[in-house]
Coordinates of N, CA and C in Angstrom, one line a residue:
M820 N -24.1 -98.7 15.2 CA -23.2 -98.0 15.9 C -22.0 -98.2 15.5
K821 N -21.2 -97.4 14.9 CA -19.7 -97.3 14.7 C -18.9 -98.1 15.4
T822 N -17.9 -98.7 14.9 CA -16.7 -99.4 15.5 C -15.9 -98.2 16.1
I823 N -15.2 -98.6 17.0 CA -14.3 -97.7 17.6 C -12.9 -97.1 16.4
E824 N -12.8 -98.1 15.8 CA -11.9 -97.8 14.5 C -12.3 -96.7 13.7
R825 N -14.0 -97.2 13.6 CA -14.4 -95.9 12.4 C -14.7 -94.7 13.2
L826 N -15.3 -94.6 14.7 CA -15.3 -93.2 15.0 C -14.2 -92.5 15.0
V827 N -13.4 -93.0 15.6 CA -11.9 -92.3 15.9 C -11.6 -91.9 14.3
A828 N -11.3 -92.4 13.3 CA -11.1 -92.4 11.8 C -11.9 -90.9 11.5
E829 N -13.4 -91.1 11.8 CA -14.4 -90.0 11.5 C -14.1 -88.8 12.3
K830 N -13.6 -88.9 13.6 CA -13.5 -87.8 14.3 C -12.0 -87.1 13.9
L831 N -10.9 -87.8 13.6 CA -9.8 -87.4 13.4 C -9.9 -86.4 12.0
M832 N -10.9 -87.0 11.0 CA -11.1 -86.3 9.9 C -11.8 -84.8 10.1
A833 N -12.8 -85.1 10.9 CA -13.5 -83.9 11.3 C -12.9 -82.7 11.7
I834 N -11.9 -82.6 12.4 CA -11.1 -82.0 13.1 C -9.9 -81.7 12.1
K835 N -9.7 -82.4 10.9 CA -8.5 -82.1 9.8 C -7.6 -82.4 10.8
A836 N -7.4 -83.6 11.8 CA -5.9 -84.0 12.2 C -5.4 -85.1 11.3
V837 N -6.5 -85.5 10.5 CA -5.8 -86.4 9.3 C -6.3 -85.9 8.0
K838 N -5.8 -85.5 7.1 CA -5.9 -85.1 5.8 C -5.3 -86.0 4.7
L839 N -6.2 -86.2 3.6 CA -6.2 -87.0 2.4 C -6.0 -86.1 1.5
Q840 N -4.9 -86.3 0.6 CA -4.8 -85.6 -0.5 C -4.2 -86.5 -1.5
P841 N -4.6 -87.5 -2.3 CA -4.2 -88.3 -3.1 C -3.2 -87.5 -4.4
T842 N -4.2 -86.5 -4.8 CA -3.6 -85.7 -6.1 C -2.8 -84.7 -5.6
Q843 N -2.6 -84.3 -4.3 CA -1.4 -83.2 -3.9 C -0.8 -83.5 -2.7
P844 N 0.1 -84.6 -2.9 CA 0.6 -85.2 -2.1 C 1.7 -84.3 -1.1
F845 N 1.8 -84.7 0.2 CA 2.7 -83.9 1.4 C 4.0 -84.3 1.2
T846 N 4.9 -83.8 1.8 CA 6.3 -84.2 1.8 C 6.5 -84.4 3.3
W847 N 6.8 -85.7 3.8 CA 7.3 -85.7 5.2 C 8.8 -85.4 5.6
A848 N 9.0 -85.2 6.8 CA 10.4 -84.9 7.2 C 11.3 -86.0 6.6
S849 N 10.9 -87.1 6.5 CA 11.8 -88.2 6.0 C 12.1 -88.0 4.7
G850 N 11.4 -87.0 3.8 CA 11.6 -86.9 2.3 C 10.7 -87.7 2.0
W851 N 9.5 -88.6 2.2 CA 8.5 -89.4 1.6 C 7.7 -88.5 1.3
H852 N 7.2 -88.8 0.0 CA 5.8 -88.2 -0.3 C 4.8 -88.9 -0.2
S853 N 3.8 -88.3 0.5 CA 2.4 -88.9 1.1 C 1.3 -88.4 0.6
P854 N 0.2 -89.3 0.5 CA -1.0 -88.6 0.0 C -1.9 -88.3 1.5
I855 N -1.4 -88.5 2.5 CA -1.8 -88.5 4.0 C -1.1 -87.6 4.7
Y856 N -1.5 -86.7 5.6 CA -0.9 -86.2 6.8 C -1.8 -86.3 8.1
C857 N -1.1 -86.8 9.1 CA -1.8 -87.0 10.3 C -0.9 -86.3 11.7
D858 N -1.7 -85.4 12.4 CA -1.2 -84.8 13.4 C -2.5 -85.0 14.6
N859 N -1.9 -86.1 15.5 CA -3.0 -86.2 16.8 C -3.1 -85.6 17.7
R860 N -2.0 -84.5 17.7 CA -2.0 -83.5 18.8 C -3.1 -82.6 18.8
K861 N -3.8 -82.5 17.6 CA -4.9 -81.7 17.4 C -6.2 -82.3 18.1
T862 N -6.3 -83.4 18.4 CA -7.3 -83.9 19.4 C -7.5 -83.5 20.7
L863 N -6.4 -82.9 21.2 CA -6.3 -82.5 22.7 C -6.8 -81.1 22.8
A864 N -7.2 -80.2 21.4 CA -7.6 -79.0 21.6 C -9.5 -79.2 21.4
F865 N -9.9 -80.3 21.4 CA -11.0 -80.6 21.1 C -11.9 -81.6 22.4
P866 N -12.2 -81.0 23.3 CA -12.6 -81.8 24.7 C -13.2 -83.0 24.5
N867 N -14.5 -83.2 23.4 CA -15.1 -84.2 23.1 C -14.3 -85.2 22.3
I868 N -13.7 -84.7 22.0 CA -12.9 -86.0 20.9 C -11.5 -86.2 21.9
R869 N -11.3 -85.2 22.6 CA -10.1 -86.0 23.5 C -10.6 -87.1 24.3
T870 N -11.9 -86.6 25.1 CA -12.3 -87.8 25.9 C -12.6 -89.2 25.2
I871 N -13.1 -88.8 23.8 CA -13.4 -90.4 23.1 C -11.7 -91.2 23.0
I872 N -10.8 -90.2 22.4 CA -9.6 -91.1 22.6 C -9.1 -91.6 24.0
K873 N -9.1 -90.7 25.0 CA -8.7 -91.1 26.2 C -9.7 -92.4 26.6
T874 N -10.8 -92.3 26.5 CA -11.8 -93.6 27.1 C -11.4 -94.6 26.2
G875 N -11.1 -94.7 24.9 CA -10.6 -95.7 23.9 C -9.4 -96.3 24.4
L876 N -8.4 -95.5 24.7 CA -7.1 -96.0 25.3 C -7.2 -96.7 26.5
V877 N -8.0 -96.0 27.3 CA -8.2 -96.7 28.6 C -8.9 -98.0 28.7
S878 N -9.8 -98.2 27.7 CA -10.9 -99.3 27.6 C -9.8 -100.4 26.9
A879 N -9.1 -100.0 25.9 CA -7.9 -100.9 25.5 C -6.9 -101.4 26.4
V880 N -6.5 -100.7 27.3 CA -5.4 -101.3 28.2 C -6.3 -102.1 29.3
Q881 N -7.2 -101.8 29.6 CA -8.1 -102.4 30.7 C -8.4 -103.8 30.0
R882 N -8.7 -103.8 28.8 CA -9.3 -105.0 28.3 C -8.1 -106.0 28.3
I883 N -7.3 -105.7 27.7 CA -6.0 -106.2 27.2 C -5.3 -106.8 28.6
Y884 N -4.6 -105.9 29.2 CA -3.9 -106.0 30.4 C -4.6 -106.0 32.0
G885 N -5.8 -105.8 32.1 CA -6.3 -105.9 33.1 C -5.9 -105.0 34.3
D886 N -5.5 -105.7 35.5 CA -4.9 -105.0 36.5 C -3.5 -105.4 36.9
K887 N -2.6 -105.7 35.9 CA -1.4 -106.1 35.7 C -0.6 -104.7 35.9
V888 N -1.3 -103.7 35.1 CA -0.4 -102.5 34.9 C -0.1 -101.6 36.1
D889 N 1.5 -101.4 36.1 CA 2.0 -100.7 37.4 C 2.0 -99.4 37.1
A890 N 2.2 -99.0 35.7 CA 2.5 -97.4 35.4 C 2.1 -97.3 33.7
I891 N 2.1 -96.3 33.1 CA 2.1 -95.9 32.0 C 3.2 -95.0 31.5
A892 N 3.6 -95.3 30.3 CA 4.7 -94.6 29.9 C 4.3 -93.9 28.5
G893 N 4.4 -92.7 28.2 CA 3.9 -91.8 27.1 C 5.3 -91.8 26.1
V894 N 5.1 -91.8 24.8 CA 6.3 -91.5 24.3 C 6.3 -89.9 23.5
A895 N 7.7 -89.2 24.1 CA 7.7 -88.0 23.6 C 7.7 -87.5 22.2
T896 N 7.1 -86.7 21.9 CA 6.5 -85.5 22.6 C 4.8 -85.7 22.3
G897 N 4.5 -86.6 21.3 CA 3.0 -86.6 20.8 C 2.2 -87.4 21.7
A898 N 2.8 -88.2 22.8 CA 1.7 -89.1 23.5 C 2.1 -88.6 25.0
I899 N 2.8 -87.6 25.3 CA 2.9 -87.3 26.7 C 1.6 -86.6 27.3
A900 N 1.0 -86.2 26.7 CA -0.7 -85.5 27.2 C -1.6 -87.0 27.1
Q901 N -1.6 -87.5 26.2 CA -2.6 -88.6 26.1 C -2.1 -89.7 27.4
G902 N -0.6 -90.1 27.2 CA -0.3 -91.1 28.2 C -0.7 -90.5 29.8
A903 N -0.5 -89.2 29.9 CA -0.9 -88.7 31.5 C -2.4 -89.0 31.8
L904 N -3.3 -88.6 30.5 CA -4.6 -88.6 30.9 C -5.0 -90.3 31.2
V905 N -4.4 -91.1 30.3 CA -4.8 -92.7 30.5 C -4.3 -93.0 32.0
A906 N -2.9 -92.5 32.4 CA -2.6 -93.1 33.4 C -3.5 -92.5 35.1
D907 N -4.1 -91.1 34.5 CA -4.6 -90.7 35.7 C -6.2 -91.1 35.8
A908 N -6.7 -91.7 34.5 CA -8.1 -92.3 34.7 C -7.5 -93.7 35.3
L909 N -6.5 -94.6 35.2 CA -6.3 -95.5 35.7 C -5.8 -95.5 37.1
G910 N -5.4 -94.5 37.5 CA -4.8 -94.2 38.8 C -3.4 -94.9 39.2
V911 N -2.7 -94.6 38.0 CA -1.4 -95.2 38.1 C -0.3 -94.2 37.9
P912 N 0.9 -94.4 38.3 CA 2.1 -93.5 37.8 C 2.3 -93.4 36.4
F913 N 2.8 -92.2 36.2 CA 3.3 -91.9 34.7 C 4.4 -91.5 34.4
V914 N 5.1 -91.8 33.3 CA 6.4 -91.2 33.1 C 6.7 -91.2 31.4
Y915 N 7.3 -90.4 31.0 CA 7.5 -90.3 29.6 C 9.0 -90.8 29.0
V916 N 9.2 -91.1 27.7 CA 10.6 -91.2 27.3 C 10.7 -90.2 26.2
R917 N 11.8 -89.7 26.6 CA 12.4 -89.0 25.3 C 13.1 -89.6 24.4
S918 N 13.2 -88.8 23.2 CA 13.9 -89.6 21.9 C 15.1 -89.6 22.0
A919 N 15.9 -88.6 23.2 CA 17.3 -89.1 23.2 C 17.4 -88.5 24.6
P920 N 18.5 -88.8 25.7 CA 19.0 -88.2 27.0 C 18.7 -86.7 26.8
K921 N 18.1 -86.2 27.7 CA 18.2 -84.8 28.0 C 19.7 -84.1 28.1
D922 N 20.1 -83.0 27.3 CA 21.6 -82.6 27.4 C 21.9 -81.6 28.5
H923 N 21.1 -81.6 29.6 CA 21.6 -81.1 30.8 C 21.1 -81.5 31.9
G924 N 21.3 -81.2 33.2 CA 20.9 -81.5 34.3 C 21.2 -83.3 34.4
M925 N 20.2 -84.1 34.6 CA 20.4 -85.4 35.2 C 20.8 -86.2 34.0
G926 N 20.4 -85.5 32.6 CA 20.6 -86.3 31.5 C 19.5 -87.6 31.4
N927 N 18.6 -87.1 31.7 CA 17.4 -88.2 32.0 C 16.8 -88.7 30.5
L928 N 16.6 -89.9 30.2 CA 15.9 -90.4 28.8 C 14.3 -90.7 29.3
I929 N 14.6 -91.2 30.4 CA 13.0 -91.4 31.0 C 12.5 -90.6 32.1
E930 N 11.8 -89.6 32.0 CA 11.5 -88.8 32.9 C 10.2 -89.3 33.9
G931 N 10.5 -89.1 35.1 CA 9.5 -89.5 36.3 C 10.0 -90.7 36.8
Q932 N 9.2 -91.2 37.7 CA 9.5 -92.0 38.7 C 9.0 -93.8 38.4
I933 N 10.3 -94.5 38.0 CA 9.8 -95.9 37.5 C 10.7 -96.6 38.1
E934 N 10.2 -98.3 38.7 CA 10.8 -99.1 39.4 C 11.2 -100.3 38.5
E935 N 12.4 -100.7 39.2 CA 12.6 -102.2 38.0 C 11.8 -103.4 38.6
G936 N 11.2 -103.9 37.4 CA 10.1 -104.9 37.8 C 8.9 -104.6 37.2
W937 N 8.5 -103.6 37.2 CA 6.9 -102.7 36.9 C 6.8 -103.1 35.9
N938 N 5.2 -103.4 35.6 CA 4.7 -103.8 34.0 C 4.2 -102.4 33.6
V939 N 4.6 -102.2 32.4 CA 4.3 -100.9 32.0 C 3.9 -100.8 30.7
V940 N 2.7 -100.2 30.4 CA 2.0 -100.1 29.0 C 2.5 -99.0 28.5
V941 N 3.1 -98.7 27.2 CA 3.3 -97.6 26.6 C 2.2 -97.1 25.7
I942 N 2.1 -95.7 25.9 CA 1.1 -94.8 24.8 C 1.7 -94.4 23.9
E943 N 1.1 -94.1 22.5 CA 1.8 -93.6 21.4 C 0.8 -93.0 20.8
D944 N 0.7 -92.0 19.8 CA -0.3 -91.4 19.3 C -0.3 -91.7 17.9
L945 N 1.0 -92.1 17.2 CA 0.9 -92.4 15.7 C 2.0 -93.4 15.3
I946 N 1.7 -94.4 14.9 CA 2.8 -95.7 14.4 C 3.0 -95.4 12.9
S947 N 4.2 -95.1 12.4 CA 4.6 -95.1 11.2 C 5.5 -96.3 10.7
T948 N 6.9 -96.1 10.6 CA 7.8 -97.3 10.6 C 7.7 -98.0 12.0
G949 N 7.4 -97.4 13.1 CA 7.8 -98.0 14.5 C 9.0 -97.5 15.0
G950 N 10.0 -97.0 14.2 CA 11.5 -96.9 14.8 C 11.3 -96.1 16.1
S951 N 10.8 -94.8 16.1 CA 11.1 -93.9 17.4 C 10.0 -94.6 18.5
S952 N 9.0 -95.4 18.3 CA 8.2 -96.2 19.3 C 8.9 -97.3 20.0
L953 N 9.7 -98.0 19.0 CA 10.1 -99.1 19.4 C 11.6 -98.7 20.5
K954 N 12.1 -97.6 19.9 CA 13.1 -96.9 20.5 C 12.9 -96.7 22.1
A955 N 11.7 -96.1 22.1 CA 11.3 -96.0 23.7 C 10.9 -97.3 24.5
V956 N 10.6 -98.3 23.7 CA 10.4 -99.8 24.5 C 11.7 -100.2 24.8
A957 N 12.9 -99.9 24.0 CA 14.1 -100.7 24.2 C 14.8 -99.5 25.5
A958 N 14.6 -98.2 25.8 CA 14.9 -97.9 26.7 C 14.2 -98.0 28.0
L959 N 13.1 -98.6 28.2 CA 12.3 -98.8 29.1 C 12.7 -100.4 29.5
R960 N 13.1 -101.0 28.6 CA 13.6 -102.4 29.1 C 14.9 -102.3 29.5
Q961 N 15.7 -101.4 29.0 CA 17.1 -101.1 29.4 C 17.0 -100.7 30.9
A962 N 16.0 -100.2 31.4 CA 15.6 -99.7 32.7 C 15.1 -100.7 33.7
K963 N 14.8 -101.7 33.3 CA 14.6 -103.2 33.8 C 13.1 -103.1 34.1
V964 N 12.5 -102.6 33.1 CA 11.1 -102.9 33.4 C 10.4 -103.4 32.7
N965 N 9.2 -104.3 32.7 CA 8.5 -105.5 31.8 C 7.6 -104.2 31.0
V966 N 7.5 -104.4 29.8 CA 6.8 -103.8 28.9 C 5.6 -104.8 28.5
L967 N 4.5 -104.4 28.8 CA 3.7 -105.3 28.5 C 2.8 -105.3 26.7
G968 N 3.1 -104.0 26.6 CA 2.5 -103.8 25.1 C 2.6 -102.4 24.8
M969 N 1.9 -101.9 23.6 CA 1.8 -100.7 23.3 C 0.4 -100.4 23.0
V970 N -0.2 -99.1 23.1 CA -1.6 -98.7 22.7 C -1.6 -97.5 22.1
A971 N -1.8 -97.3 20.9 CA -1.7 -96.2 19.9 C -3.0 -95.6 19.5
I972 N -2.9 -94.4 19.2 CA -4.2 -94.0 18.5 C -4.5 -94.4 16.9
F973 N -3.2 -94.2 16.3 CA -3.6 -94.6 14.9 C -2.3 -95.2 14.4
T974 N -2.5 -96.1 13.2 CA -1.3 -96.8 12.7 C -1.4 -96.7 11.0
Y975 N -0.4 -96.4 10.5 CA -0.4 -96.5 8.7 C -0.5 -97.9 8.4
Q976 N -0.3 -98.8 9.2 CA -0.1 -100.2 8.7 C 0.8 -100.7 7.7
F977 N 2.2 -100.1 8.0 CA 3.0 -100.4 7.1 C 3.9 -101.6 7.5
P978 N 3.8 -102.5 6.3 CA 4.6 -103.9 6.5 C 5.6 -103.9 7.5
Q979 N 6.5 -103.0 7.2 CA 7.8 -102.9 7.8 C 7.7 -102.6 9.3
A980 N 6.4 -102.0 9.9 CA 6.1 -101.9 11.0 C 5.8 -102.8 11.7
Q981 N 4.8 -103.4 11.3 CA 4.3 -104.8 11.6 C 5.4 -105.8 12.0
Q982 N 6.4 -105.9 11.1 CA 7.6 -107.0 11.2 C 8.6 -106.3 12.5
A983 N 8.6 -104.9 12.6 CA 9.4 -104.4 13.7 C 8.9 -104.8 15.0
F984 N 7.4 -104.8 15.0 CA 6.9 -105.1 16.3 C 6.9 -106.4 16.6
E985 N 6.9 -107.4 15.7 CA 7.0 -108.6 15.8 C 8.3 -109.2 16.2
E986 N 9.5 -108.4 15.7 CA 10.9 -109.0 16.0 C 10.9 -108.6 17.4
A987 N 10.6 -107.2 17.9 CA 10.9 -106.5 19.0 C 10.1 -107.3 20.1
G988 N 9.1 -108.2 19.9 CA 8.2 -108.8 20.8 C 7.3 -107.7 21.5
V989 N 6.7 -106.8 20.8 CA 5.8 -105.8 21.5 C 4.6 -106.1 21.0
E990 N 3.4 -106.2 21.7 CA 2.3 -106.4 21.4 C 1.5 -105.0 21.0
L991 N 0.9 -104.9 19.8 CA 0.6 -103.4 19.4 C -1.1 -103.3 19.2
T992 N -1.7 -102.2 19.8 CA -3.0 -102.4 19.7 C -3.4 -100.7 19.2
T993 N -4.1 -100.6 18.3 CA -4.3 -99.2 17.9 C -6.2 -98.7 17.9
L994 N -6.4 -97.6 18.2 CA -7.8 -97.3 18.2 C -8.3 -97.3 16.6
S995 N -7.4 -96.7 15.8 CA -7.9 -96.8 14.3 C -6.6 -97.1 13.6
N996 N -6.8 -97.1 12.2 CA -5.9 -97.5 11.0 C -6.2 -97.1 10.0
Y997 N -5.1 -97.5 9.0 CA -5.3 -96.7 7.8 C -6.4 -97.2 7.0
T998 N -6.6 -98.7 6.9 CA -7.7 -99.3 6.3 C -8.9 -98.6 6.4
E999 N -9.0 -98.5 7.8 CA -10.6 -98.1 8.4 C -10.7 -96.8 7.9
L1000 N -9.5 -95.9 7.9 CA -9.8 -94.4 7.6 C -9.9 -94.4 6.0
V1001 N -9.1 -94.9 5.2 CA -9.8 -94.9 4.1 C -11.1 -95.1 3.8
A1002 N -11.5 -96.4 4.4 CA -12.8 -96.6 4.1 C -14.1 -95.9 4.5
E1003 N -13.9 -95.0 5.9 CA -14.5 -94.0 6.4 C -14.5 -92.8 5.3
A1004 N -13.5 -92.4 4.6 CA -13.3 -91.5 4.1 C -14.2 -91.7 2.8
A1005 N -14.1 -92.8 2.0 CA -14.7 -93.2 1.0 C -16.3 -93.0 1.2
E1006 N -16.6 -93.5 2.4 CA -18.3 -93.6 2.7 C -18.7 -92.3 2.9
Q1007 N -18.0 -91.3 3.2 CA -18.3 -90.1 3.7 C -18.2 -89.1 2.4
G1008 N -17.6 -89.8 1.3 CA -17.1 -88.7 0.0 C -16.3 -87.9 0.3
Y1009 N -15.1 -88.2 1.3 CA -14.1 -87.3 1.7 C -12.7 -87.4 0.8
I1010 N -12.9 -88.8 -0.1 CA -12.4 -89.1 -1.3 C -13.0 -89.5 -2.4
Q1011 N -12.6 -89.8 -3.5 CA -13.3 -90.6 -4.6 C -13.0 -91.7 -4.8
P1012 N -13.7 -92.7 -5.3 CA -13.6 -94.2 -5.3 C -12.1 -94.4 -6.2
S1013 N -11.7 -93.8 -7.4 CA -10.9 -93.8 -7.9 C -9.5 -93.5 -7.0
D1014 N -9.4 -92.8 -6.0 CA -8.3 -92.4 -5.1 C -7.8 -93.5 -4.1
I1015 N -8.9 -94.6 -4.0 CA -8.7 -95.8 -3.2 C -7.6 -96.6 -3.2
E1016 N -7.1 -96.9 -4.8 CA -6.1 -97.7 -5.3 C -4.9 -96.9 -5.1
V1017 N -4.7 -95.5 -5.6 CA -3.6 -94.6 -5.2 C -3.0 -94.8 -3.5
L1018 N -4.2 -94.8 -2.7 CA -3.9 -94.8 -1.5 C -3.3 -96.1 -1.0
K1019 N -3.7 -97.2 -1.4 CA -3.2 -98.6 -1.2 C -2.1 -98.7 -1.8
L1020 N -1.5 -98.1 -2.9 CA -0.3 -98.4 -3.5 C 1.1 -97.6 -2.7
W1021 N 0.3 -96.5 -2.0 CA 1.4 -95.6 -1.1 C 1.7 -96.6 -0.2
R1022 N 0.4 -97.0 0.7 CA 0.7 -97.8 1.8 C 1.7 -99.0 1.8
A1023 N 1.7 -99.6 0.4 CA 2.6 -101.0 0.3 C 3.9 -100.5 0.2
N1024 N 4.1 -99.3 -0.7 CA 5.6 -99.0 -0.6 C 5.9 -97.2 -0.5
P1025 N 5.6 -96.8 0.6 CA 5.6 -95.5 0.9 C 7.0 -94.8 0.5
S1026 N 7.9 -95.7 0.7 CA 9.5 -94.7 0.6 C 9.6 -94.6 -0.7
E1027 N 9.0 -95.1 -1.9 CA 9.3 -95.3 -3.2 C 7.9 -94.3 -3.9
W1028 N 6.9 -94.1 -3.3 CA 5.8 -93.6 -4.0 C 6.0 -92.4 -4.2
G1029 N 5.6 -91.9 -5.5 CA 5.5 -90.6 -6.0 C 6.9 -90.0 -6.6
R1030 N 8.0 -90.8 -6.4 CA 9.2 -90.8 -7.0 C 9.2 -90.7 -8.7

């Protein structure tokens, strides 16, 4: 039986939510050149895979935090749907955190009802450098809630992200990761053995790779 890391990696590739192109790199919005592109929103269109993801996230939250969780917070926009699914399964309130305050109405940064002192787990779809994810954590802490940790679908495992989470004091758990994805892709013949070194070099220094 496959581990959850390998199973999620397999499913992401099956629906092309993750694409690996070592010889034809993508260009991210940041300007980085990348041999990988990940869009976990696509999982929502496939009920069986959506259920695997939801079940994995719920299991992780329950295993790590037990009955301490008062609410679930999703990071906008990619983790709003997944966060709501997790909160529904756990029977707890759900809120989501915007990337910036709303520019009209109440000017909310956090949407939904949340109380000071609540224990909150943050749900995220994708961890790259960790910047936007940790910005959401900061907003929740500003609202005087206790962030127990973050559970995400996938991480690129960038060293700078690991350092950022450690410095912020945020426990990060993910269903799958870059290492397991590359291993699964190689096993399936999705990539060639010669591509593996290229993919390792990119992750070690993504901002300069391909320049």
